[in-house]
């Protein structure tokens, strides 16, 4: 209440308000709840930034938007908050009233997640193993060995043993045909927090918690955009900065060899889609690599930079 009184006093002393809460629905909700609770009607503008660099803040201040532009975002967040409360309040009472049930803590998010975990646990416990047999053959030529596996899994022991016997009686095998195909993979989208955590786990062995910790540290150092996002696209206004950011990435020793293969003047627009953005945009590099990062921070930073080259290619 003490802090709320401070905000009320400041609101009374000013002619208009600049809302600089987190650029998300929940950030908008925090302001709107306070604004409505205090009963103020003064006009307000919205500062919407996802990076803490000086340039981003100055640009955001120079392009303040009308607060009413974010009314829909506030209403969506308000609906989620009320749904959380209603589900939690009612289901808690139901669990308490049910015979033999302890007081649990249900919720809009954790209930379906726990249901998925429970379902997977039951699948694991009810799994019935079945025996099968795989056949392998090792070929040698000029001291070079290659092992091949029959893709079919033989569940019948007799059929597998008959085929095995036939293979053993053949002293030689002749390769009659070799096919090679060039497979074109679609360019990936930019990282959100989940995909960044997944890649960091696969490539770097980082846990989800460690990846988030490193990403938030990079954000505080003004090197990447806000990491707590579920979006993999960026809006049109951010796309204007991409060519200069790509050139900055290509100046790094790690990516210099890609300079001639990367068109920074005409980057692809695949990750640009304002309609896909409901809160923060995708994670991108916003600042030059300073050189005093920890080893873990460097790896996460380079992973985000490399994904930008892939997403805005062609590389």
Coordinates of N, CA and C in Angstrom, one line a residue, residues 17-215:
X17 N 0.8 10.2 -18.6 CA 1.5 9.0 -18.1 C 2.2 8.3 -19.3
X18 N 3.4 7.8 -19.0 CA 4.1 6.9 -20.0 C 4.1 5.6 -19.3
X19 N 3.5 4.6 -19.9 CA 3.5 3.2 -19.4 C 4.7 2.5 -19.9
X20 N 5.6 2.1 -19.0 CA 6.8 1.4 -19.3 C 6.9 0.0 -18.6
X21 N 5.8 -0.6 -18.4 CA 5.8 -1.9 -17.8 C 6.3 -2.9 -18.9
X22 N 6.5 -4.1 -18.5 CA 7.0 -5.1 -19.5 C 6.1 -5.2 -20.7
X23 N 6.8 -5.3 -21.9 CA 6.1 -5.3 -23.1 C 5.4 -6.7 -23.4
X24 N 4.3 -6.9 -22.7 CA 3.6 -8.1 -22.8 C 2.2 -7.9 -22.2
X25 N 1.3 -8.9 -22.4 CA -0.1 -8.7 -21.9 C -0.1 -8.6 -20.4
X26 N 0.8 -9.4 -19.7 CA 0.8 -9.3 -18.3 C 1.4 -7.9 -17.8
X27 N 2.3 -7.4 -18.5 CA 2.8 -6.1 -18.2 C 1.8 -5.0 -18.3
X28 N 1.0 -5.1 -19.4 CA -0.1 -4.2 -19.6 C -1.2 -4.3 -18.5
X29 N -1.4 -5.6 -18.1 CA -2.4 -5.9 -17.0 C -2.0 -5.2 -15.7
X30 N -0.7 -5.3 -15.4 CA -0.2 -4.7 -14.1 C -0.5 -3.2 -14.1
X31 N -0.2 -2.5 -15.2 CA -0.5 -1.1 -15.2 C -2.0 -0.8 -15.1
X32 N -2.8 -1.5 -15.9 CA -4.2 -1.3 -16.0 C -4.9 -1.5 -14.7
X33 N -4.5 -2.6 -14.0 CA -5.1 -2.8 -12.6 C -4.8 -1.7 -11.7
X34 N -3.6 -1.2 -11.7 CA -3.2 -0.1 -10.8 C -4.0 1.2 -11.2
X35 N -4.0 1.5 -12.5 CA -4.6 2.7 -13.1 C -6.1 2.7 -12.7
X36 N -6.8 1.6 -12.9 CA -8.2 1.5 -12.6 C -8.5 1.5 -11.1
X37 N -7.7 0.9 -10.3 CA -7.9 0.8 -8.9 C -7.7 2.2 -8.3
X38 N -6.8 3.0 -8.8 CA -6.6 4.3 -8.2 C -7.6 5.3 -8.8
X39 N -8.4 4.9 -9.8 CA -9.5 5.7 -10.3 C -9.0 6.9 -11.2
X40 N -7.8 6.8 -11.8 CA -7.3 7.9 -12.7 C -7.9 7.8 -14.1
X41 N -8.0 9.0 -14.7 CA -8.5 9.1 -16.1 C -7.6 9.9 -16.9
X42 N -6.4 10.2 -16.4 CA -5.4 10.9 -17.2 C -4.9 10.1 -18.4
X43 N -4.7 10.8 -19.5 CA -4.2 10.1 -20.7 C -2.8 9.5 -20.5
X44 N -2.6 8.4 -21.3 CA -1.3 7.7 -21.1 C -0.9 7.2 -22.5
X45 N 0.5 7.2 -22.7 CA 1.1 6.6 -23.8 C 1.8 5.3 -23.4
X46 N 2.1 4.5 -24.4 CA 2.7 3.2 -24.2 C 4.1 3.2 -24.8
X47 N 5.1 2.9 -23.9 CA 6.5 2.6 -24.4 C 6.6 1.1 -24.6
X48 N 6.9 0.6 -25.8 CA 6.9 -0.8 -26.1 C 8.3 -1.2 -26.6
X49 N 9.1 -1.7 -25.8 CA 10.5 -2.1 -26.2 C 10.8 -3.5 -25.7
X50 N 11.6 -4.2 -26.4 CA 12.0 -5.6 -26.0 C 13.5 -5.7 -25.8
X51 N 14.2 -4.5 -25.9 CA 15.6 -4.5 -25.7 C 16.0 -3.3 -24.8
X52 N 17.0 -3.5 -24.0 CA 17.4 -2.4 -23.1 C 18.6 -1.6 -23.6
X53 N 18.9 -1.7 -24.9 CA 20.0 -0.9 -25.4 C 19.6 0.6 -25.4
X54 N 20.5 1.5 -25.3 CA 20.2 2.9 -25.3 C 19.4 3.3 -26.6
X55 N 19.8 2.7 -27.8 CA 19.2 3.0 -29.0 C 17.7 2.6 -29.0
X56 N 17.5 1.4 -28.5 CA 16.1 0.9 -28.4 C 15.2 1.7 -27.5
X57 N 15.8 2.1 -26.4 CA 15.0 3.0 -25.5 C 14.7 4.3 -26.1
X58 N 15.7 4.9 -26.7 CA 15.5 6.3 -27.3 C 14.5 6.2 -28.5
X59 N 14.6 5.1 -29.2 CA 13.7 4.9 -30.4 C 12.3 4.7 -29.8
X60 N 12.1 3.9 -28.8 CA 10.8 3.7 -28.2 C 10.2 4.9 -27.6
X61 N 11.0 5.8 -27.0 CA 10.5 7.0 -26.5 C 10.1 8.0 -27.6
X62 N 10.8 7.9 -28.7 CA 10.4 8.8 -29.8 C 9.2 8.3 -30.6
X63 N 8.8 7.0 -30.3 CA 7.6 6.4 -31.0 C 6.6 5.9 -30.1
X64 N 6.2 6.7 -29.1 CA 5.2 6.3 -28.1 C 3.9 6.1 -28.8
X65 N 3.1 5.1 -28.4 CA 1.8 4.8 -29.0 C 0.7 5.1 -28.0
X66 N -0.5 5.3 -28.6 CA -1.6 5.5 -27.7 C -1.9 4.3 -26.8
X67 N -2.2 4.6 -25.6 CA -2.5 3.5 -24.7 C -3.7 2.6 -25.1
X68 N -4.6 3.2 -25.8 CA -5.8 2.4 -26.2 C -5.5 1.4 -27.2
X69 N -4.3 1.5 -27.9 CA -3.9 0.5 -28.9 C -3.7 -0.9 -28.3
X70 N -3.5 -0.9 -26.9 CA -3.2 -2.2 -26.2 C -4.3 -2.6 -25.4
X71 N -5.5 -2.1 -25.6 CA -6.7 -2.5 -24.8 C -7.0 -4.0 -25.0
X72 N -6.9 -4.5 -26.2 CA -7.2 -5.9 -26.5 C -6.2 -6.8 -25.8
X73 N -4.9 -6.4 -25.7 CA -3.9 -7.1 -25.0 C -4.2 -7.2 -23.5
X74 N -4.7 -6.1 -23.0 CA -5.0 -6.0 -21.6 C -6.2 -7.0 -21.3
X75 N -7.2 -6.9 -22.2 CA -8.4 -7.7 -21.9 C -8.1 -9.2 -22.0
X76 N -7.2 -9.6 -22.9 CA -6.8 -11.0 -23.0 C -6.1 -11.4 -21.7
X77 N -5.2 -10.6 -21.2 CA -4.5 -10.9 -20.0 C -5.4 -11.0 -18.8
X78 N -6.4 -10.0 -18.8 CA -7.3 -10.0 -17.7 C -8.2 -11.3 -17.7
X79 N -8.5 -11.8 -18.9 CA -9.3 -13.0 -19.0 C -8.5 -14.2 -18.4
X80 N -7.2 -14.2 -18.8 CA -6.4 -15.3 -18.3 C -6.2 -15.3 -16.8
X81 N -6.1 -14.1 -16.2 CA -5.9 -13.9 -14.8 C -7.2 -14.4 -14.1
X82 N -8.3 -14.0 -14.6 CA -9.6 -14.4 -13.9 C -9.9 -15.9 -14.1
X83 N -9.5 -16.4 -15.2 CA -9.6 -17.9 -15.4 C -8.8 -18.6 -14.4
X84 N -7.5 -18.1 -14.2 CA -6.6 -18.8 -13.2 C -7.3 -18.8 -11.9
X85 N -7.9 -17.7 -11.5 CA -8.5 -17.5 -10.2 C -9.7 -18.4 -10.0
X86 N -10.5 -18.4 -11.0 CA -11.8 -19.1 -11.0 C -11.5 -20.6 -10.9
X87 N -10.6 -21.1 -11.8 CA -10.3 -22.5 -11.8 C -9.6 -22.9 -10.4
X88 N -8.7 -22.1 -10.0 CA -8.0 -22.5 -8.7 C -9.0 -22.4 -7.6
X89 N -9.8 -21.4 -7.5 CA -10.8 -21.3 -6.4 C -11.8 -22.4 -6.3
X90 N -12.4 -22.7 -7.5 CA -13.5 -23.7 -7.5 C -12.9 -25.1 -7.4
X91 N -11.9 -25.4 -8.1 CA -11.4 -26.8 -8.1 C -10.7 -27.1 -6.7
X92 N -10.1 -26.1 -6.1 CA -9.6 -26.3 -4.7 C -10.7 -26.7 -3.8
X93 N -11.9 -26.0 -3.9 CA -13.0 -26.3 -3.0 C -13.5 -27.7 -3.3
X94 N -13.6 -28.1 -4.6 CA -14.1 -29.4 -5.0 C -13.2 -30.5 -4.5
X95 N -11.9 -30.3 -4.5 CA -11.0 -31.3 -4.0 C -11.1 -31.5 -2.5
X96 N -11.3 -30.3 -1.8 CA -11.5 -30.4 -0.4 C -12.8 -31.1 0.0
X97 N -13.8 -30.8 -0.8 CA -15.1 -31.4 -0.5 C -15.2 -32.9 -0.8
X98 N -14.4 -33.4 -1.8 CA -14.4 -34.8 -2.2 C -13.9 -35.7 -1.1
X99 N -14.5 -36.8 -0.8 CA -14.1 -37.7 0.2 C -12.7 -38.2 -0.1
X100 N -11.9 -38.2 0.9 CA -10.6 -38.8 0.8 C -9.5 -38.0 0.0
X101 N -9.9 -36.8 -0.4 CA -9.0 -36.0 -1.2 C -8.3 -34.9 -0.4
X102 N -7.0 -34.8 -0.5 CA -6.3 -33.8 0.2 C -6.4 -32.5 -0.5
X103 N -6.0 -31.4 0.1 CA -6.1 -30.1 -0.5 C -4.9 -29.9 -1.5
X104 N -5.3 -29.9 -2.8 CA -4.3 -29.7 -3.9 C -4.2 -28.3 -4.4
X105 N -3.4 -28.0 -5.3 CA -3.2 -26.7 -5.9 C -3.4 -26.8 -7.4
X106 N -4.6 -26.9 -7.9 CA -4.8 -26.9 -9.3 C -4.7 -25.6 -10.0
X107 N -4.6 -25.6 -11.3 CA -4.5 -24.3 -12.0 C -4.6 -24.5 -13.5
X108 N -4.8 -23.5 -14.2 CA -5.1 -23.5 -15.7 C -3.9 -24.1 -16.4
X109 N -2.7 -23.9 -16.0 CA -1.5 -24.4 -16.7 C -1.1 -25.7 -16.1
X110 N -0.9 -25.8 -14.8 CA -0.3 -27.0 -14.2 C -1.2 -28.3 -14.3
X111 N -2.6 -28.1 -14.3 CA -3.4 -29.3 -14.4 C -3.2 -30.0 -15.7
X112 N -3.3 -29.4 -16.9 CA -3.0 -30.2 -18.1 C -1.6 -30.7 -18.2
X113 N -0.7 -30.0 -17.7 CA 0.7 -30.5 -17.7 C 0.9 -31.7 -16.8
X114 N 0.3 -31.7 -15.6 CA 0.3 -32.8 -14.8 C -0.4 -34.0 -15.4
X115 N -1.5 -33.7 -16.1 CA -2.2 -34.8 -16.8 C -1.4 -35.5 -17.9
X116 N -0.6 -34.7 -18.6 CA 0.3 -35.2 -19.6 C 1.4 -36.1 -19.0
X117 N 1.9 -35.6 -17.8 CA 3.0 -36.3 -17.1 C 2.4 -37.6 -16.6
X118 N 1.2 -37.6 -16.0 CA 0.6 -38.8 -15.5 C 0.3 -39.8 -16.6
X119 N -0.2 -39.3 -17.8 CA -0.5 -40.2 -18.9 C 0.8 -40.9 -19.4
X120 N 1.9 -40.1 -19.5 CA 3.1 -40.7 -20.0 C 3.6 -41.7 -19.0
X121 N 3.5 -41.4 -17.7 CA 3.9 -42.3 -16.6 C 3.2 -43.7 -16.8
X122 N 1.8 -43.6 -17.0 CA 1.0 -44.8 -17.1 C 1.5 -45.6 -18.3
X123 N 1.7 -44.9 -19.4 CA 2.2 -45.6 -20.6 C 3.5 -46.3 -20.4
X124 N 4.4 -45.7 -19.6 CA 5.7 -46.3 -19.3 C 5.5 -47.5 -18.4
X125 N 4.6 -47.4 -17.4 CA 4.4 -48.5 -16.5 C 3.7 -49.7 -17.1
X126 N 2.8 -49.4 -18.1 CA 2.0 -50.4 -18.7 C 2.7 -51.0 -19.9
X127 N 3.9 -50.6 -20.3 CA 4.5 -51.0 -21.5 C 4.9 -52.5 -21.3
X128 N 4.6 -53.2 -22.4 CA 4.9 -54.7 -22.4 C 6.0 -54.9 -23.5
X129 N 7.1 -55.4 -23.1 CA 8.2 -55.6 -24.0 C 8.0 -56.8 -24.9
X130 N 8.4 -56.7 -26.1 CA 8.3 -57.8 -27.1 C 9.7 -58.1 -27.7
X131 N 10.0 -59.3 -27.9 CA 11.3 -59.7 -28.5 C 11.3 -59.5 -30.0
X132 N 12.4 -59.0 -30.5 CA 12.6 -58.9 -32.0 C 14.1 -59.1 -32.3
X133 N 14.4 -59.3 -33.5 CA 15.8 -59.6 -33.9 C 16.1 -58.7 -35.1
X134 N 17.4 -58.2 -35.0 CA 17.9 -57.3 -36.1 C 19.1 -58.0 -36.7
X135 N 19.2 -57.9 -38.0 CA 20.3 -58.6 -38.8 C 21.2 -57.5 -39.3
X136 N 22.5 -57.7 -39.1 CA 23.6 -56.8 -39.5 C 24.5 -57.6 -40.4
X137 N 25.1 -56.8 -41.3 CA 26.2 -57.4 -42.2 C 27.3 -56.4 -42.3
X138 N 28.5 -56.8 -42.1 CA 29.7 -56.0 -42.2 C 30.5 -56.3 -43.5
X139 N 30.7 -55.3 -44.3 CA 31.4 -55.4 -45.6 C 32.8 -54.8 -45.5
X140 N 33.8 -55.4 -46.2 CA 35.1 -54.9 -46.1 C 35.7 -54.8 -47.5
X141 N 36.4 -53.7 -47.8 CA 37.1 -53.5 -49.0 C 38.3 -52.7 -48.8
X142 N 39.5 -53.2 -49.1 CA 40.8 -52.6 -49.0 C 41.0 -52.0 -47.5
X143 N 40.6 -52.9 -46.6 CA 40.8 -52.5 -45.2 C 39.8 -51.6 -44.6
X144 N 38.8 -51.2 -45.4 CA 37.7 -50.3 -44.9 C 36.5 -51.1 -44.6
X145 N 35.9 -51.0 -43.4 CA 34.8 -51.7 -43.0 C 33.5 -50.8 -43.0
X146 N 32.4 -51.4 -43.4 CA 31.1 -50.7 -43.3 C 30.1 -51.7 -42.8
X147 N 29.3 -51.2 -41.8 CA 28.3 -52.1 -41.3 C 26.9 -51.6 -41.7
X148 N 26.1 -52.5 -42.2 CA 24.8 -52.3 -42.6 C 23.8 -53.0 -41.8
X149 N 22.6 -52.5 -41.6 CA 21.6 -53.1 -40.8 C 20.3 -53.2 -41.6
X150 N 19.7 -54.4 -41.6 CA 18.4 -54.6 -42.2 C 17.3 -53.8 -41.4
X151 N 16.6 -53.0 -42.1 CA 15.7 -52.1 -41.5 C 14.5 -52.9 -40.9
X152 N 14.1 -54.0 -41.5 CA 13.0 -54.8 -41.0 C 13.4 -55.4 -39.6
X153 N 12.5 -55.4 -38.7 CA 12.7 -56.1 -37.4 C 12.0 -57.4 -37.4
X154 N 12.7 -58.5 -37.3 CA 12.1 -59.8 -37.4 C 11.6 -60.2 -36.0
X155 N 10.3 -60.4 -35.8 CA 9.8 -60.8 -34.6 C 9.7 -62.3 -34.5
X156 N 9.7 -63.0 -35.6 CA 9.6 -64.5 -35.6 C 11.0 -65.0 -35.6
X157 N 11.4 -65.8 -34.6 CA 12.7 -66.3 -34.5 C 13.1 -67.2 -35.7
X158 N 12.2 -68.0 -36.2 CA 12.5 -69.0 -37.3 C 12.9 -68.2 -38.6
X159 N 12.1 -67.2 -38.9 CA 12.4 -66.4 -40.1 C 13.7 -65.7 -40.0
X160 N 14.0 -65.2 -38.9 CA 15.3 -64.4 -38.7 C 16.5 -65.4 -38.8
X161 N 16.3 -66.6 -38.2 CA 17.4 -67.5 -38.2 C 17.7 -68.1 -39.6
X162 N 16.6 -68.3 -40.4 CA 16.8 -68.7 -41.8 C 17.5 -67.7 -42.6
X163 N 17.2 -66.4 -42.4 CA 17.8 -65.4 -43.2 C 19.3 -65.2 -42.7
X164 N 19.5 -65.4 -41.4 CA 20.9 -65.3 -40.9 C 21.7 -66.4 -41.5
X165 N 21.2 -67.6 -41.6 CA 21.9 -68.8 -42.2 C 22.2 -68.5 -43.6
X166 N 21.3 -67.9 -44.4 CA 21.6 -67.6 -45.8 C 22.7 -66.6 -45.9
X167 N 22.7 -65.6 -45.1 CA 23.7 -64.6 -45.1 C 25.1 -65.2 -44.8
X168 N 25.2 -66.1 -43.8 CA 26.5 -66.7 -43.4 C 27.1 -67.5 -44.5
X169 N 26.2 -68.1 -45.4 CA 26.8 -68.9 -46.5 C 27.2 -68.1 -47.7
X170 N 27.0 -66.8 -47.6 CA 27.5 -66.0 -48.8 C 28.8 -65.3 -48.4
X171 N 29.9 -65.7 -49.0 CA 31.2 -65.1 -48.6 C 31.3 -63.7 -49.1
X172 N 30.6 -63.3 -50.1 CA 30.7 -62.0 -50.7 C 29.3 -61.3 -50.9
X173 N 29.3 -60.0 -50.8 CA 28.1 -59.3 -51.1 C 28.5 -58.2 -52.1
X174 N 27.7 -57.9 -53.1 CA 28.0 -57.0 -54.1 C 27.0 -55.8 -54.1
X175 N 27.5 -54.6 -54.0 CA 26.6 -53.4 -54.0 C 26.4 -53.1 -55.5
X176 N 25.1 -53.1 -55.8 CA 24.7 -52.9 -57.2 C 24.2 -51.5 -57.5
X177 N 23.9 -50.7 -56.5 CA 23.3 -49.4 -56.7 C 23.5 -48.5 -55.5
X178 N 23.9 -47.3 -55.7 CA 24.1 -46.3 -54.7 C 23.4 -45.0 -55.1
X179 N 22.6 -44.5 -54.2 CA 21.8 -43.3 -54.5 C 22.2 -42.2 -53.5
X180 N 22.4 -41.0 -54.1 CA 22.6 -39.8 -53.2 C 21.6 -38.8 -53.6
X181 N 21.1 -38.2 -52.5 CA 20.0 -37.1 -52.7 C 20.4 -35.9 -52.0
X182 N 20.2 -34.8 -52.6 CA 20.3 -33.5 -51.9 C 19.0 -33.1 -51.3
X183 N 19.0 -32.9 -50.0 CA 17.7 -32.6 -49.3 C 17.8 -31.1 -48.9
X184 N 16.8 -30.3 -49.3 CA 16.7 -28.9 -49.0 C 15.9 -28.8 -47.7
X185 N 16.5 -28.2 -46.7 CA 15.7 -28.0 -45.4 C 15.3 -26.5 -45.4
X186 N 14.0 -26.4 -45.0 CA 13.5 -25.0 -44.9 C 14.2 -24.2 -43.8
X187 N 14.3 -22.9 -44.1 CA 15.0 -22.1 -43.1 C 14.2 -22.1 -41.8
X188 N 14.9 -22.2 -40.7 CA 14.2 -22.2 -39.4 C 13.8 -20.8 -39.0
X189 N 12.8 -20.7 -38.1 CA 12.4 -19.5 -37.6 C 13.3 -19.1 -36.4
X190 N 13.2 -17.9 -35.9 CA 14.0 -17.4 -34.8 C 13.7 -18.2 -33.5
X191 N 14.6 -18.0 -32.6 CA 14.4 -18.7 -31.3 C 13.3 -18.0 -30.4
X192 N 12.5 -18.8 -29.8 CA 11.8 -18.3 -28.6 C 12.5 -19.0 -27.4
X193 N 12.0 -18.8 -26.2 CA 12.7 -19.4 -25.0 C 12.7 -20.9 -25.1
X194 N 11.6 -21.5 -25.5 CA 11.5 -23.0 -25.5 C 12.5 -23.6 -26.5
X195 N 12.5 -23.1 -27.7 CA 13.4 -23.6 -28.7 C 14.8 -23.4 -28.4
X196 N 15.1 -22.2 -27.8 CA 16.5 -21.9 -27.3 C 16.9 -22.9 -26.3
X197 N 16.0 -23.2 -25.3 CA 16.3 -24.2 -24.3 C 16.5 -25.6 -24.9
X198 N 15.7 -25.9 -25.8 CA 15.9 -27.2 -26.5 C 17.2 -27.4 -27.2
X199 N 17.6 -26.4 -28.0 CA 18.9 -26.4 -28.7 C 20.0 -26.4 -27.7
X200 N 19.9 -25.6 -26.7 CA 21.0 -25.5 -25.7 C 21.2 -26.9 -25.0
X201 N 20.1 -27.6 -24.8 CA 20.2 -28.9 -24.2 C 20.9 -29.9 -25.1
X202 N 20.4 -29.9 -26.4 CA 20.9 -30.8 -27.3 C 22.4 -30.6 -27.7
X203 N 22.7 -29.3 -27.9 CA 24.1 -29.0 -28.4 C 25.1 -28.7 -27.3
X204 N 24.6 -28.1 -26.2 CA 25.5 -27.7 -25.2 C 25.4 -28.5 -23.9
X205 N 24.3 -29.2 -23.8 CA 24.1 -30.0 -22.5 C 23.6 -29.1 -21.4
X206 N 23.0 -27.9 -21.7 CA 22.5 -27.1 -20.6 C 21.1 -27.5 -20.2
X207 N 20.8 -27.3 -19.0 CA 19.5 -27.5 -18.5 C 18.6 -26.3 -18.9
X208 N 17.3 -26.5 -18.8 CA 16.4 -25.4 -19.2 C 16.6 -24.2 -18.3
X209 N 16.9 -24.5 -17.0 CA 17.1 -23.4 -16.0 C 18.4 -22.6 -16.3
X210 N 19.4 -23.4 -16.6 CA 20.7 -22.7 -16.9 C 20.6 -21.9 -18.2
X211 N 19.9 -22.4 -19.2 CA 19.8 -21.6 -20.4 C 19.0 -20.3 -20.2
X212 N 17.9 -20.4 -19.4 CA 17.2 -19.2 -19.1 C 18.0 -18.2 -18.3
X213 N 18.8 -18.7 -17.4 CA 19.7 -17.8 -16.6 C 20.7 -17.1 -17.4
X214 N 21.3 -17.8 -18.4 CA 22.3 -17.2 -19.3 C 21.6 -16.2 -20.2
X215 N 20.4 -16.5 -20.7 CA 19.7 -15.6 -21.6 C 19.3 -14.3 -20.9

